[in-house]
């Protein structure tokens, strides 16, 4: 007859289940790829100053959810007015709060340096938020590419405060708001009725909604960044740099 195993024997000889090593598969390769992907969006001030990096579009992360477009633009314009020509603060359509990040394009890459030094790694002034601003390069770069990305988006059907906003990049009107060009194939956001098979008609007055005075996610509806879900702004993922 077999004698019962002592606790010491049991500890020295793991059970067959615990001894099985799960296959690693492609997990290490995916992690390595993710690390490389994130690294390409890291902003290096020295490379900007030397002119080695000429990218101009930034992703501003960890924005308290109660911040509005107007609040952010007012803050930025104290030192950086007339230096950027694109801004977009995605809004959650359900709770009407921003979703925690924004995009901004500067006309000159060197203008990024003072902006980065003012905001990156700093806490936000309003709402007593604990969030710390994090700035990285965006995936989509340049005003023209950003316009092309959004101009056929269903955002063009939304309230002006939910849309991207662009500014004149040169000339006498430099820094002033200009109309956002609507694309020829604007998509229509589906509502609950459409999910049951009914289609929504395209708005007949998109161009009229985008006049020169038009302005434009991390979740939730409080200044400390509480978590809310659903109804979030869209078409921003492809523009996002880093982990968002």
PDB file of N, CA and C in Angstrom, residues 29-80:
ATOM      1  N   UNK A  29       5.663  38.639 -28.532  1.00  0.00           N
ATOM      2  CA  UNK A  29       5.832  39.437 -29.739  1.00  0.00           C
ATOM      3  C   UNK A  29       4.852  40.607 -29.769  1.00  0.00           C
ATOM      4  N   UNK A  30       3.617  40.328 -29.308  1.00  0.00           N
ATOM      5  CA  UNK A  30       2.621  41.399 -29.279  1.00  0.00           C
ATOM      6  C   UNK A  30       3.029  42.494 -28.300  1.00  0.00           C
ATOM      7  N   UNK A  31       3.538  42.057 -27.119  1.00  0.00           N
ATOM      8  CA  UNK A  31       3.975  43.045 -26.125  1.00  0.00           C
ATOM      9  C   UNK A  31       5.122  43.887 -26.664  1.00  0.00           C
ATOM     10  N   UNK A  32       6.056  43.242 -27.353  1.00  0.00           N
ATOM     11  CA  UNK A  32       7.186  43.958 -27.926  1.00  0.00           C
ATOM     12  C   UNK A  32       6.717  44.956 -28.980  1.00  0.00           C
ATOM     13  N   UNK A  33       5.757  44.521 -29.796  1.00  0.00           N
ATOM     14  CA  UNK A  33       5.217  45.402 -30.824  1.00  0.00           C
ATOM     15  C   UNK A  33       4.494  46.586 -30.195  1.00  0.00           C
ATOM     16  N   UNK A  34       3.702  46.316 -29.130  1.00  0.00           N
ATOM     17  CA  UNK A  34       2.987  47.391 -28.452  1.00  0.00           C
ATOM     18  C   UNK A  34       3.964  48.411 -27.874  1.00  0.00           C
ATOM     19  N   UNK A  35       5.070  47.903 -27.316  1.00  0.00           N
ATOM     20  CA  UNK A  35       6.083  48.795 -26.747  1.00  0.00           C
ATOM     21  C   UNK A  35       6.698  49.676 -27.824  1.00  0.00           C
ATOM     22  N   UNK A  36       7.010  49.078 -28.975  1.00  0.00           N
ATOM     23  CA  UNK A  36       7.571  49.861 -30.079  1.00  0.00           C
ATOM     24  C   UNK A  36       6.574  50.891 -30.580  1.00  0.00           C
ATOM     25  N   UNK A  37       5.299  50.475 -30.662  1.00  0.00           N
ATOM     26  CA  UNK A  37       4.271  51.400 -31.138  1.00  0.00           C
ATOM     27  C   UNK A  37       4.148  52.607 -30.217  1.00  0.00           C
ATOM     28  N   UNK A  38       4.149  52.357 -28.905  1.00  0.00           N
ATOM     29  CA  UNK A  38       4.026  53.470 -27.965  1.00  0.00           C
ATOM     30  C   UNK A  38       5.251  54.380 -28.017  1.00  0.00           C
ATOM     31  N   UNK A  39       6.424  53.762 -28.229  1.00  0.00           N
ATOM     32  CA  UNK A  39       7.666  54.543 -28.219  1.00  0.00           C
ATOM     33  C   UNK A  39       7.700  55.580 -29.326  1.00  0.00           C
ATOM     34  N   UNK A  40       7.071  55.271 -30.462  1.00  0.00           N
ATOM     35  CA  UNK A  40       7.145  56.203 -31.581  1.00  0.00           C
ATOM     36  C   UNK A  40       6.354  57.491 -31.328  1.00  0.00           C
ATOM     37  N   UNK A  41       5.496  57.506 -30.306  1.00  0.00           N
ATOM     38  CA  UNK A  41       4.702  58.694 -30.022  1.00  0.00           C
ATOM     39  C   UNK A  41       5.277  59.526 -28.872  1.00  0.00           C
ATOM     40  N   UNK A  42       6.355  59.036 -28.263  1.00  0.00           N
ATOM     41  CA  UNK A  42       6.973  59.780 -27.164  1.00  0.00           C
ATOM     42  C   UNK A  42       7.618  61.059 -27.701  1.00  0.00           C
ATOM     43  N   UNK A  43       7.357  62.142 -27.023  1.00  0.00           N
ATOM     44  CA  UNK A  43       7.872  63.442 -27.459  1.00  0.00           C
ATOM     45  C   UNK A  43       9.234  63.708 -26.823  1.00  0.00           C
ATOM     46  N   UNK A  44      10.216  63.979 -27.671  1.00  0.00           N
ATOM     47  CA  UNK A  44      11.567  64.272 -27.208  1.00  0.00           C
ATOM     48  C   UNK A  44      11.878  65.743 -27.531  1.00  0.00           C
ATOM     49  N   UNK A  45      11.983  66.548 -26.498  1.00  0.00           N
ATOM     50  CA  UNK A  45      12.191  67.983 -26.674  1.00  0.00           C
ATOM     51  C   UNK A  45      13.483  68.281 -27.441  1.00  0.00           C
ATOM     52  N   UNK A  46      14.548  67.569 -27.137  1.00  0.00           N
ATOM     53  CA  UNK A  46      15.828  67.818 -27.804  1.00  0.00           C
ATOM     54  C   UNK A  46      15.738  67.605 -29.313  1.00  0.00           C
ATOM     55  N   UNK A  47      14.984  66.586 -29.721  1.00  0.00           N
ATOM     56  CA  UNK A  47      14.834  66.312 -31.150  1.00  0.00           C
ATOM     57  C   UNK A  47      14.000  67.391 -31.830  1.00  0.00           C
ATOM     58  N   UNK A  48      13.065  67.967 -31.096  1.00  0.00           N
ATOM     59  CA  UNK A  48      12.276  69.063 -31.649  1.00  0.00           C
ATOM     60  C   UNK A  48      13.130  70.314 -31.807  1.00  0.00           C
ATOM     61  N   UNK A  49      13.899  70.623 -30.793  1.00  0.00           N
ATOM     62  CA  UNK A  49      14.736  71.825 -30.827  1.00  0.00           C
ATOM     63  C   UNK A  49      15.771  71.738 -31.943  1.00  0.00           C
ATOM     64  N   UNK A  50      16.347  70.543 -32.129  1.00  0.00           N
ATOM     65  CA  UNK A  50      17.382  70.377 -33.147  1.00  0.00           C
ATOM     66  C   UNK A  50      16.818  70.271 -34.555  1.00  0.00           C
ATOM     67  N   UNK A  51      15.497  70.078 -34.656  1.00  0.00           N
ATOM     68  CA  UNK A  51      14.885  69.950 -35.965  1.00  0.00           C
ATOM     69  C   UNK A  51      14.861  68.530 -36.496  1.00  0.00           C
ATOM     70  N   UNK A  52      15.336  67.548 -35.683  1.00  0.00           N
ATOM     71  CA  UNK A  52      15.309  66.147 -36.106  1.00  0.00           C
ATOM     72  C   UNK A  52      13.877  65.630 -36.212  1.00  0.00           C
ATOM     73  N   UNK A  53      13.020  66.117 -35.334  1.00  0.00           N
ATOM     74  CA  UNK A  53      11.610  65.712 -35.343  1.00  0.00           C
ATOM     75  C   UNK A  53      10.787  66.935 -35.704  1.00  0.00           C
ATOM     76  N   UNK A  54      10.058  66.840 -36.806  1.00  0.00           N
ATOM     77  CA  UNK A  54       9.285  67.998 -37.275  1.00  0.00           C
ATOM     78  C   UNK A  54       7.785  67.768 -37.181  1.00  0.00           C
ATOM     79  N   UNK A  55       7.374  66.763 -36.434  1.00  0.00           N
ATOM     80  CA  UNK A  55       5.939  66.525 -36.287  1.00  0.00           C
ATOM     81  C   UNK A  55       5.277  67.687 -35.553  1.00  0.00           C
ATOM     82  N   UNK A  56       4.017  67.918 -35.855  1.00  0.00           N
ATOM     83  CA  UNK A  56       3.340  69.099 -35.315  1.00  0.00           C
ATOM     84  C   UNK A  56       2.041  68.796 -34.560  1.00  0.00           C
ATOM     85  N   UNK A  57       1.530  67.575 -34.647  1.00  0.00           N
ATOM     86  CA  UNK A  57       0.237  67.259 -34.035  1.00  0.00           C
ATOM     87  C   UNK A  57       0.422  66.488 -32.734  1.00  0.00           C
ATOM     88  N   UNK A  58      -0.230  66.979 -31.681  1.00  0.00           N
ATOM     89  CA  UNK A  58      -0.103  66.381 -30.352  1.00  0.00           C
ATOM     90  C   UNK A  58      -1.419  65.786 -29.871  1.00  0.00           C
ATOM     91  N   UNK A  59      -1.288  64.798 -28.996  1.00  0.00           N
ATOM     92  CA  UNK A  59      -2.431  64.263 -28.257  1.00  0.00           C
ATOM     93  C   UNK A  59      -2.246  64.681 -26.799  1.00  0.00           C
ATOM     94  N   UNK A  60      -3.216  65.392 -26.265  1.00  0.00           N
ATOM     95  CA  UNK A  60      -3.185  65.847 -24.881  1.00  0.00           C
ATOM     96  C   UNK A  60      -4.058  64.903 -24.066  1.00  0.00           C
ATOM     97  N   UNK A  61      -3.466  64.204 -23.101  1.00  0.00           N
ATOM     98  CA  UNK A  61      -4.198  63.172 -22.363  1.00  0.00           C
ATOM     99  C   UNK A  61      -4.415  63.544 -20.899  1.00  0.00           C
ATOM    100  N   UNK A  62      -5.315  62.800 -20.258  1.00  0.00           N
ATOM    101  CA  UNK A  62      -5.652  62.973 -18.842  1.00  0.00           C
ATOM    102  C   UNK A  62      -6.320  64.321 -18.559  1.00  0.00           C
ATOM    103  N   UNK A  63      -7.185  64.738 -19.464  1.00  0.00           N
ATOM    104  CA  UNK A  63      -7.933  65.978 -19.265  1.00  0.00           C
ATOM    105  C   UNK A  63      -9.134  65.705 -18.362  1.00  0.00           C
ATOM    106  N   UNK A  64      -9.331  66.465 -17.303  1.00  0.00           N
ATOM    107  CA  UNK A  64     -10.522  66.280 -16.457  1.00  0.00           C
ATOM    108  C   UNK A  64     -11.785  66.388 -17.303  1.00  0.00           C
ATOM    109  N   UNK A  65     -12.753  65.527 -17.032  1.00  0.00           N
ATOM    110  CA  UNK A  65     -13.918  65.391 -17.902  1.00  0.00           C
ATOM    111  C   UNK A  65     -14.834  66.603 -17.944  1.00  0.00           C
ATOM    112  N   UNK A  66     -14.730  67.482 -16.962  1.00  0.00           N
ATOM    113  CA  UNK A  66     -15.596  68.656 -16.954  1.00  0.00           C
ATOM    114  C   UNK A  66     -15.045  69.815 -17.773  1.00  0.00           C
ATOM    115  N   UNK A  67     -13.819  69.697 -18.216  1.00  0.00           N
ATOM    116  CA  UNK A  67     -13.262  70.754 -19.056  1.00  0.00           C
ATOM    117  C   UNK A  67     -14.031  70.830 -20.370  1.00  0.00           C
ATOM    118  N   UNK A  68     -14.324  72.049 -20.786  1.00  0.00           N
ATOM    119  CA  UNK A  68     -14.991  72.260 -22.065  1.00  0.00           C
ATOM    120  C   UNK A  68     -13.966  72.763 -23.083  1.00  0.00           C
ATOM    121  N   UNK A  69     -14.383  72.772 -24.329  1.00  0.00           N
ATOM    122  CA  UNK A  69     -13.517  73.301 -25.379  1.00  0.00           C
ATOM    123  C   UNK A  69     -13.130  74.753 -25.083  1.00  0.00           C
ATOM    124  N   UNK A  70     -14.098  75.526 -24.676  1.00  0.00           N
ATOM    125  CA  UNK A  70     -13.847  76.940 -24.398  1.00  0.00           C
ATOM    126  C   UNK A  70     -12.828  77.120 -23.278  1.00  0.00           C
ATOM    127  N   UNK A  71     -12.929  76.325 -22.217  1.00  0.00           N
ATOM    128  CA  UNK A  71     -11.985  76.407 -21.106  1.00  0.00           C
ATOM    129  C   UNK A  71     -10.559  76.123 -21.560  1.00  0.00           C
ATOM    130  N   UNK A  72     -10.403  75.065 -22.358  1.00  0.00           N
ATOM    131  CA  UNK A  72      -9.073  74.683 -22.822  1.00  0.00           C
ATOM    132  C   UNK A  72      -8.481  75.738 -23.762  1.00  0.00           C
ATOM    133  N   UNK A  73      -9.303  76.214 -24.707  1.00  0.00           N
ATOM    134  CA  UNK A  73      -8.814  77.219 -25.643  1.00  0.00           C
ATOM    135  C   UNK A  73      -8.444  78.519 -24.927  1.00  0.00           C
ATOM    136  N   UNK A  74      -9.232  78.897 -23.936  1.00  0.00           N
ATOM    137  CA  UNK A  74      -8.935  80.108 -23.175  1.00  0.00           C
ATOM    138  C   UNK A  74      -7.600  79.977 -22.455  1.00  0.00           C
ATOM    139  N   UNK A  75      -7.361  78.804 -21.861  1.00  0.00           N
ATOM    140  CA  UNK A  75      -6.106  78.552 -21.158  1.00  0.00           C
ATOM    141  C   UNK A  75      -4.917  78.574 -22.127  1.00  0.00           C
ATOM    142  N   UNK A  76      -5.066  77.898 -23.259  1.00  0.00           N
ATOM    143  CA  UNK A  76      -3.967  77.806 -24.222  1.00  0.00           C
ATOM    144  C   UNK A  76      -3.672  79.146 -24.885  1.00  0.00           C
ATOM    145  N   UNK A  77      -4.715  79.945 -25.098  1.00  0.00           N
ATOM    146  CA  UNK A  77      -4.532  81.216 -25.804  1.00  0.00           C
ATOM    147  C   UNK A  77      -3.798  82.258 -24.976  1.00  0.00           C
ATOM    148  N   UNK A  78      -3.636  82.029 -23.686  1.00  0.00           N
ATOM    149  CA  UNK A  78      -2.888  82.978 -22.864  1.00  0.00           C
ATOM    150  C   UNK A  78      -1.445  83.092 -23.336  1.00  0.00           C
ATOM    151  N   UNK A  79      -0.880  81.989 -23.849  1.00  0.00           N
ATOM    152  CA  UNK A  79       0.518  81.994 -24.296  1.00  0.00           C
ATOM    153  C   UNK A  79       0.706  81.494 -25.727  1.00  0.00           C
ATOM    154  N   UNK A  80      -0.296  80.825 -26.273  1.00  0.00           N
ATOM    155  CA  UNK A  80      -0.077  80.132 -27.546  1.00  0.00           C
ATOM    156  C   UNK A  80      -1.079  80.525 -28.636  1.00  0.00           C
TER     157      UNK A  80
END
